[in-house]
């Protein structure tokens, strides 16, 4: 510690400017500077000499009091203020609040010389967070420094922007940062790219119009600028890899140069050329090559070279090898590379070093779904890792076992997870394992008893750190039931019996969530157990109410169960005692429950009607409009009460009456406002601050954070006796784990492992025999002949607990269940998002590959899992199915339709035939429509599509052509509903017969459910010729397909403007051909289907709507070649989407 303190003290004079070349050796305060560093040095020495926390707090409080008086004194010079800021930074780093100095840090950044501004900016970046209100005072300072000719000032401003600037302040500095991308100094360009990367993370729609400039940064002559741009591209490619396929060659070339040592030696780390740059490029290549054979071929050589050169025994080369392995198993496979990657994984797994063994297990977990046999090769090593002393190794081994779980080994793997769960004290590990066990139990449970016992163990061992979704899902599964009513009855009855048995133990302390589950199950299904008197159950619940460890929330669950049971009993002594005891309770909620129970017991008919048996899944009619209050509201209005106004409208009116600050930078401020132009009844848009409460974007930034250290809940590690935590007990391998509090839940569930051969048994020790038996149990089902059932894949075995689809179940309930399943799977790793795609070629051979779903196109990827029949010619799909792979959807020119191109042989066969030309019906031909484009085709069938934009809908006209000389039967066209789009009326169209060489058509009306810039609507068409054939198709729809003009008056615009809460602002440059507001409005009106409401001076207002009736208003102003756009809408995502379209249109024009 002493050498660290000495090095810190030796660096202080440099920070405080003692060696500033602009300062003379004396005179100019040289002694003052020495005094400044000595004051901080003496503070550090005093703190390090203390012996207790109390003494440190006392000393720091004295120091803060002295600093507060110093910074508040009017005679304090900037030099002294700088020294005070450094001491304040040190106090803040120790966890003591010094908020009185925040405003002085901002002032120091605004004034003084370079060194003083440097300390001020440093203090601001450490003191403030993105949502701090004082950041508003820094905007003009940052804008001024960005326009400075001093490189140091520009660098400091760019650094602060990339650290703490919120999304509301981006428009003020975005044009200036764009200009810095063309700066002559590479450090400025690099910091500008880093600032834009921060903007892309918090507000991607505001920087989408400068993607071309990102490409210039990628080709920058300076390697540092190029490396900075890779962060942006990695993020963008994660969201949409298909849009950047053309850059694959550039990334491969860059990686070749890096691996070949073409960069400067300054980028080397332990003789490894730019390792972090290599890792970024490997991740990008993995995303680009996924499911794309042609793109993957470009990177095979450089991946081989990377594997070959990363042979140095150093941690950084191990990281590069790990990324290479992940990339090789992500892209389209090549056998030679797969063999080398497998050898690399084997070296990692077999290494005695813990770090390398962890990397091997991590890589094995990643690739297990592509190569299950790889786990079989290292099964004994994996078994040994289960008993490894390092908990991280054990946890990663359990993760690997979780990925290979199937119906045959689920009992053993779940038991291993529970054993680790009983020993673990880490909250994160408990939460993660509990979720995995619950998922495996629901998916692969062999019987009802094992499922209930396992879930009991989960709730008991997991405690109250269990995520609330797990007990909620368990209760929902019990309530909804399965396809078999008999199974439902047995499962519920066994659950009631097990909970009654657990409550027999008086002294057991169960977690609160477990008690809540028990209470709900007993209240709903107590009558299924006919051999137990309800009075006994009520007595047990009464006993729980008397327990001191039971929280008020859990007692509310118990009271609900008591009320349900009491509704089916004539009289109960326990109920009377509960009412008497809780009627005088200090807990108001329990007292209310007691009075409700008392009144319900007095009216048995009402009680039974309010609490029917097993009605937890029944639909409830909810009056969302609160119509029962209409009479009360009408009476209040008649007596002069003011009508209700939403919160955002009240806030708008309050701001419109006050003089608001203008936080726009001086260079872009405007002199006039809408209110001054004669438009009445509206608030001027300039009256809103960037951080106003009515901004929808402001609300998204989250709540304010604290600047002080949060020490609550931190374990006390040091005391008078030294290190306090107890030493871990080292137990032998033969010791059995301690049972969970609720008893041995899983005893007797694991079957006997297959017996060893006599020859092997004679030569192996008992310990080795046990390991081989365990391996045969764990890795059962992973052989080449067995049906592999990996997590995240479509399991070949029937799922034990398959929920029953009820007609009365609302759509919202199903959406919540699917969202929960998706979020749970994402928590367990991106590899769970894989589905199998089986393709049969003309020779009848079956090939299987794995498709990993992209985060931005989950629905599209899922829709591509289909089987191609043998009758479909291989030549027709030769461009689509190559080397057992399916390529991603390809976009042709301006048509966003996925097209299956026929082979040359198919074209020759159809050349002699008269082509069928699709044409719109007369009633639709006069409406605005797109060109007719090909959708998909086979040797027998062809589909074409045309979009028709009506005033109130989007129509998809699909033409189905029969190209064969014989009739096609049972042609069925189906579009799948996604999270973004919904097919109105029916999603399918059936054609019983399509005659030879003829065409039929159908039309579908599409609605956008979730706003997006562009998304894909998948579908399929099946028909019967010699055998049933199915083709997949997809249609790309954009936001502009659903935007229509919205006509209104200026007065209506003003009223509607005040009622909308979600807004987005952006300043964009106008081109030379758009030098006037009228020209810009004409462009927006024509290209974006906007209605021009009014033009007043240099301001214009436009309106549109998202079908069917979601309005979006636009206010425009021009000044000094800039167009200021301000969108408002009740939908939070709609302004961002339209802003992106505006930026795109203005740049194209």
PDB file of N, CA and C in Angstrom, residues 162-194:
ATOM      1  N   UNK A 162     -19.143  12.187 -24.926  1.00  0.00           N
ATOM      2  CA  UNK A 162     -19.234  10.730 -25.044  1.00  0.00           C
ATOM      3  C   UNK A 162     -19.431  10.039 -23.702  1.00  0.00           C
ATOM      4  N   UNK A 163     -19.325  10.783 -22.605  1.00  0.00           N
ATOM      5  CA  UNK A 163     -19.460  10.159 -21.289  1.00  0.00           C
ATOM      6  C   UNK A 163     -20.825  10.402 -20.659  1.00  0.00           C
ATOM      7  N   UNK A 164     -21.288  11.640 -20.612  1.00  0.00           N
ATOM      8  CA  UNK A 164     -22.444  11.959 -19.767  1.00  0.00           C
ATOM      9  C   UNK A 164     -23.546  12.709 -20.480  1.00  0.00           C
ATOM     10  N   UNK A 165     -23.466  12.938 -21.805  1.00  0.00           N
ATOM     11  CA  UNK A 165     -24.516  13.705 -22.460  1.00  0.00           C
ATOM     12  C   UNK A 165     -25.765  12.847 -22.641  1.00  0.00           C
ATOM     13  N   UNK A 166     -26.957  13.314 -22.223  1.00  0.00           N
ATOM     14  CA  UNK A 166     -28.197  12.551 -22.425  1.00  0.00           C
ATOM     15  C   UNK A 166     -28.750  12.760 -23.828  1.00  0.00           C
ATOM     16  N   UNK A 167     -29.772  11.972 -24.176  1.00  0.00           N
ATOM     17  CA  UNK A 167     -30.304  11.999 -25.532  1.00  0.00           C
ATOM     18  C   UNK A 167     -31.001  13.313 -25.853  1.00  0.00           C
ATOM     19  N   UNK A 168     -31.530  14.025 -24.846  1.00  0.00           N
ATOM     20  CA  UNK A 168     -32.218  15.285 -25.127  1.00  0.00           C
ATOM     21  C   UNK A 168     -31.271  16.366 -25.613  1.00  0.00           C
ATOM     22  N   UNK A 169     -29.997  16.258 -25.279  1.00  0.00           N
ATOM     23  CA  UNK A 169     -29.028  17.288 -25.658  1.00  0.00           C
ATOM     24  C   UNK A 169     -28.272  16.941 -26.938  1.00  0.00           C
ATOM     25  N   UNK A 170     -28.563  15.795 -27.524  1.00  0.00           N
ATOM     26  CA  UNK A 170     -27.844  15.391 -28.737  1.00  0.00           C
ATOM     27  C   UNK A 170     -28.045  16.369 -29.881  1.00  0.00           C
ATOM     28  N   UNK A 171     -29.275  16.846 -30.167  1.00  0.00           N
ATOM     29  CA  UNK A 171     -29.431  17.761 -31.304  1.00  0.00           C
ATOM     30  C   UNK A 171     -28.595  19.022 -31.214  1.00  0.00           C
ATOM     31  N   UNK A 172     -28.240  19.441 -29.998  1.00  0.00           N
ATOM     32  CA  UNK A 172     -27.482  20.680 -29.859  1.00  0.00           C
ATOM     33  C   UNK A 172     -26.041  20.535 -30.343  1.00  0.00           C
ATOM     34  N   UNK A 173     -25.485  19.333 -30.285  1.00  0.00           N
ATOM     35  CA  UNK A 173     -24.067  19.155 -30.616  1.00  0.00           C
ATOM     36  C   UNK A 173     -23.839  18.224 -31.799  1.00  0.00           C
ATOM     37  N   UNK A 174     -24.892  17.566 -32.288  1.00  0.00           N
ATOM     38  CA  UNK A 174     -24.706  16.564 -33.341  1.00  0.00           C
ATOM     39  C   UNK A 174     -24.113  17.161 -34.617  1.00  0.00           C
ATOM     40  N   UNK A 175     -24.589  18.298 -35.135  1.00  0.00           N
ATOM     41  CA  UNK A 175     -23.967  18.840 -36.359  1.00  0.00           C
ATOM     42  C   UNK A 175     -22.486  19.162 -36.185  1.00  0.00           C
ATOM     43  N   UNK A 176     -22.111  19.653 -35.016  1.00  0.00           N
ATOM     44  CA  UNK A 176     -20.711  19.995 -34.785  1.00  0.00           C
ATOM     45  C   UNK A 176     -19.838  18.742 -34.735  1.00  0.00           C
ATOM     46  N   UNK A 177     -20.368  17.671 -34.136  1.00  0.00           N
ATOM     47  CA  UNK A 177     -19.592  16.432 -34.063  1.00  0.00           C
ATOM     48  C   UNK A 177     -19.479  15.793 -35.440  1.00  0.00           C
ATOM     49  N   UNK A 178     -20.523  15.926 -36.261  1.00  0.00           N
ATOM     50  CA  UNK A 178     -20.423  15.417 -37.632  1.00  0.00           C
ATOM     51  C   UNK A 178     -19.279  16.102 -38.379  1.00  0.00           C
ATOM     52  N   UNK A 179     -19.152  17.403 -38.194  1.00  0.00           N
ATOM     53  CA  UNK A 179     -18.062  18.121 -38.869  1.00  0.00           C
ATOM     54  C   UNK A 179     -16.695  17.644 -38.394  1.00  0.00           C
ATOM     55  N   UNK A 180     -16.599  17.229 -37.145  1.00  0.00           N
ATOM     56  CA  UNK A 180     -15.308  16.792 -36.616  1.00  0.00           C
ATOM     57  C   UNK A 180     -14.847  15.475 -37.233  1.00  0.00           C
ATOM     58  N   UNK A 181     -15.733  14.741 -37.901  1.00  0.00           N
ATOM     59  CA  UNK A 181     -15.310  13.528 -38.594  1.00  0.00           C
ATOM     60  C   UNK A 181     -14.378  13.831 -39.760  1.00  0.00           C
ATOM     61  N   UNK A 182     -14.387  15.093 -40.223  1.00  0.00           N
ATOM     62  CA  UNK A 182     -13.507  15.495 -41.328  1.00  0.00           C
ATOM     63  C   UNK A 182     -12.279  16.257 -40.835  1.00  0.00           C
ATOM     64  N   UNK A 183     -12.041  16.261 -39.536  1.00  0.00           N
ATOM     65  CA  UNK A 183     -10.938  17.040 -38.969  1.00  0.00           C
ATOM     66  C   UNK A 183      -9.597  16.462 -39.422  1.00  0.00           C
ATOM     67  N   UNK A 184      -8.599  17.318 -39.484  1.00  0.00           N
ATOM     68  CA  UNK A 184      -7.288  16.890 -39.960  1.00  0.00           C
ATOM     69  C   UNK A 184      -6.524  16.075 -38.924  1.00  0.00           C
ATOM     70  N   UNK A 185      -6.854  16.233 -37.639  1.00  0.00           N
ATOM     71  CA  UNK A 185      -6.159  15.509 -36.575  1.00  0.00           C
ATOM     72  C   UNK A 185      -6.898  14.214 -36.264  1.00  0.00           C
ATOM     73  N   UNK A 186      -6.127  13.129 -36.204  1.00  0.00           N
ATOM     74  CA  UNK A 186      -6.747  11.822 -36.007  1.00  0.00           C
ATOM     75  C   UNK A 186      -7.364  11.667 -34.625  1.00  0.00           C
ATOM     76  N   UNK A 187      -6.810  12.339 -33.602  1.00  0.00           N
ATOM     77  CA  UNK A 187      -7.374  12.209 -32.264  1.00  0.00           C
ATOM     78  C   UNK A 187      -8.764  12.833 -32.194  1.00  0.00           C
ATOM     79  N   UNK A 188      -8.984  13.906 -32.947  1.00  0.00           N
ATOM     80  CA  UNK A 188     -10.304  14.531 -32.989  1.00  0.00           C
ATOM     81  C   UNK A 188     -11.284  13.610 -33.703  1.00  0.00           C
ATOM     82  N   UNK A 189     -10.867  13.033 -34.820  1.00  0.00           N
ATOM     83  CA  UNK A 189     -11.758  12.130 -35.547  1.00  0.00           C
ATOM     84  C   UNK A 189     -12.112  10.913 -34.694  1.00  0.00           C
ATOM     85  N   UNK A 190     -11.131  10.399 -33.958  1.00  0.00           N
ATOM     86  CA  UNK A 190     -11.398   9.228 -33.134  1.00  0.00           C
ATOM     87  C   UNK A 190     -12.387   9.546 -32.015  1.00  0.00           C
ATOM     88  N   UNK A 191     -12.191  10.659 -31.360  1.00  0.00           N
ATOM     89  CA  UNK A 191     -13.115  11.028 -30.285  1.00  0.00           C
ATOM     90  C   UNK A 191     -14.501  11.360 -30.832  1.00  0.00           C
ATOM     91  N   UNK A 192     -14.575  11.913 -32.039  1.00  0.00           N
ATOM     92  CA  UNK A 192     -15.883  12.176 -32.652  1.00  0.00           C
ATOM     93  C   UNK A 192     -16.614  10.870 -32.928  1.00  0.00           C
ATOM     94  N   UNK A 193     -15.897   9.860 -33.404  1.00  0.00           N
ATOM     95  CA  UNK A 193     -16.516   8.555 -33.640  1.00  0.00           C
ATOM     96  C   UNK A 193     -16.995   7.946 -32.325  1.00  0.00           C
ATOM     97  N   UNK A 194     -16.216   8.104 -31.267  1.00  0.00           N
ATOM     98  CA  UNK A 194     -16.632   7.572 -29.969  1.00  0.00           C
ATOM     99  C   UNK A 194     -17.882   8.276 -29.455  1.00  0.00           C
TER     100      UNK A 194
END
